[in-house]
Short mmCIF file of C-alpha atoms in Angstrom, two decimals:
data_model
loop_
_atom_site.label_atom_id
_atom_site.label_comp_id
_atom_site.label_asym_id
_atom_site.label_seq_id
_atom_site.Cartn_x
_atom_site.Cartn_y
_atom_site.Cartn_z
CA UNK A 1 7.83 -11.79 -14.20
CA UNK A 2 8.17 -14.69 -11.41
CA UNK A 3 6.01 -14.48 -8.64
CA UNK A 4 9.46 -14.11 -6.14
CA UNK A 5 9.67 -10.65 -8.03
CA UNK A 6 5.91 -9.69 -7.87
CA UNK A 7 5.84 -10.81 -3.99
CA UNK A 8 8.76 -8.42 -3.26
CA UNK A 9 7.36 -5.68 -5.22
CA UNK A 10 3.88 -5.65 -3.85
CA UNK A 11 5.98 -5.89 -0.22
CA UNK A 12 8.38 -2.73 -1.15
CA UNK A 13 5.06 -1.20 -2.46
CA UNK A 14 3.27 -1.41 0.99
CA UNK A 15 6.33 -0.86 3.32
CA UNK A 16 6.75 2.50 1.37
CA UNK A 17 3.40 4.08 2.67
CA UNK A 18 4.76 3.75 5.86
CA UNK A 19 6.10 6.73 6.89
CA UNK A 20 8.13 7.82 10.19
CA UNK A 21 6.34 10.45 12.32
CA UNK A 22 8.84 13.51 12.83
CA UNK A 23 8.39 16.64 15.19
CA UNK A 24 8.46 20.29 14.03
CA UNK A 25 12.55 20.10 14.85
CA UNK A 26 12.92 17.11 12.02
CA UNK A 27 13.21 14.27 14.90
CA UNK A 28 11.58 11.00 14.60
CA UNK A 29 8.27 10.81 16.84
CA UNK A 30 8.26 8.03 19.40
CA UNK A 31 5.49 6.30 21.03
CA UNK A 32 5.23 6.04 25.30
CA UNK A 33 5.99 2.24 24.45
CA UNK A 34 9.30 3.71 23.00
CA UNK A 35 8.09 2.58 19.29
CA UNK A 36 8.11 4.60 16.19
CA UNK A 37 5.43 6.59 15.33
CA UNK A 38 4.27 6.19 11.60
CA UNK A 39 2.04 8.01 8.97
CA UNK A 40 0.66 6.09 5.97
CA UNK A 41 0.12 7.31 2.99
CA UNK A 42 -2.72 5.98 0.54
CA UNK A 43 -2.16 2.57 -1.11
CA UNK A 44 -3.51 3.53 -4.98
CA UNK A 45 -4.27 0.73 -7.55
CA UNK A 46 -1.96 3.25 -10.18
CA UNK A 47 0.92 3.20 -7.15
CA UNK A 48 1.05 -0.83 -6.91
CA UNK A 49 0.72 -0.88 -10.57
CA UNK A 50 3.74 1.19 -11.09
CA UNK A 51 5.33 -0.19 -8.08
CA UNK A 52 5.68 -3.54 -10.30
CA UNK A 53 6.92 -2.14 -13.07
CA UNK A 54 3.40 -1.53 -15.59
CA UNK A 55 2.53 1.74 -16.89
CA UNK A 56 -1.08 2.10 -16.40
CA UNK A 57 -3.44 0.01 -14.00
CA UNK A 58 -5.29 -1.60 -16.25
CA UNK A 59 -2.48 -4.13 -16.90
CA UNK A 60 -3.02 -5.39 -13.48
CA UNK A 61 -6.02 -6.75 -14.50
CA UNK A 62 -4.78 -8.31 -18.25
CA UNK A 63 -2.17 -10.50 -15.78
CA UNK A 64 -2.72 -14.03 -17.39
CA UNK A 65 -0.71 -16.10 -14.81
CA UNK A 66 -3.16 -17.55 -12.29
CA UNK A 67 -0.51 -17.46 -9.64
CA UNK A 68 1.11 -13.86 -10.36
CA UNK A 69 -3.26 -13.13 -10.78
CA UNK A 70 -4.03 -14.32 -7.45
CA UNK A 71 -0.74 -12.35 -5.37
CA UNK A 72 -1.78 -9.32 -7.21
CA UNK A 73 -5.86 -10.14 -6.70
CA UNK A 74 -4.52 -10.11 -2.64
CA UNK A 75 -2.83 -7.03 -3.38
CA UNK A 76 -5.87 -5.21 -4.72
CA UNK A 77 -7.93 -6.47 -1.95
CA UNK A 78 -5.45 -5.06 0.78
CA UNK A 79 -5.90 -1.26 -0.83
CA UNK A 80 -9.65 -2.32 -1.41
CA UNK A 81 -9.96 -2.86 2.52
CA UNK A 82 -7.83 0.01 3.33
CA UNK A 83 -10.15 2.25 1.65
CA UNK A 84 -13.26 0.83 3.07
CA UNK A 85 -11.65 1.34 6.77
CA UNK A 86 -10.72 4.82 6.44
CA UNK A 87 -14.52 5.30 5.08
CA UNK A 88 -15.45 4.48 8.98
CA UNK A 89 -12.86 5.87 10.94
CA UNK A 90 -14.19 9.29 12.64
CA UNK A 91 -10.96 10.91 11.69
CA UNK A 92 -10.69 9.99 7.86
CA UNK A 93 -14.12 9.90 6.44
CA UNK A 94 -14.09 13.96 5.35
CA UNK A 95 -11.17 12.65 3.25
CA UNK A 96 -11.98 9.38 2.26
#
């Protein structure tokens, strides 16, 4: 595993949560600014681990390479601090 490979795969991983908006008629959802409108879906330790190929999460944290370590370290702090925000946004926190 090089870390070109685990840098694209923690990428894909987070650029799949992204989801387009779409209206009850199947359209895509665009903003007054004329941008897409997205949904995101949960970032998961288990979803980035499969998203790079391992079978369970806890080989995320057996990673011996201190470089492959520290992109996938940044990767566990991104859904770390995703988490924590939707704990103190007034429209998540039921769910979070």
């Amino acid at each position: 595993m090089t870390e070109e490979f685990v840098t694209k795969r923690i990428c894909a991983y987070f650029d799949s949560r992204k989801i387009e908006r779409r209206n009850q008629e199947g359209e895509v959802m665009i903003g007054k600014g004329g941008e897409v409108l997205y949904e995101e879906k949960p970032c998961t330790v288990t979803g980035l681990a499969l998203a790079l190929g391992f079978s369970r999460r806890e080989e995320l944290f057996a990673i011996k390479n201190k470089k492959i370590k520290a992109l996938v370290d940044r990767a566990l702090s991104r859904i770390e601090e995703n988490a924590e925000e939707k704990l103190f946004s007034k429209d998540t926190f039921h769910g979070a």
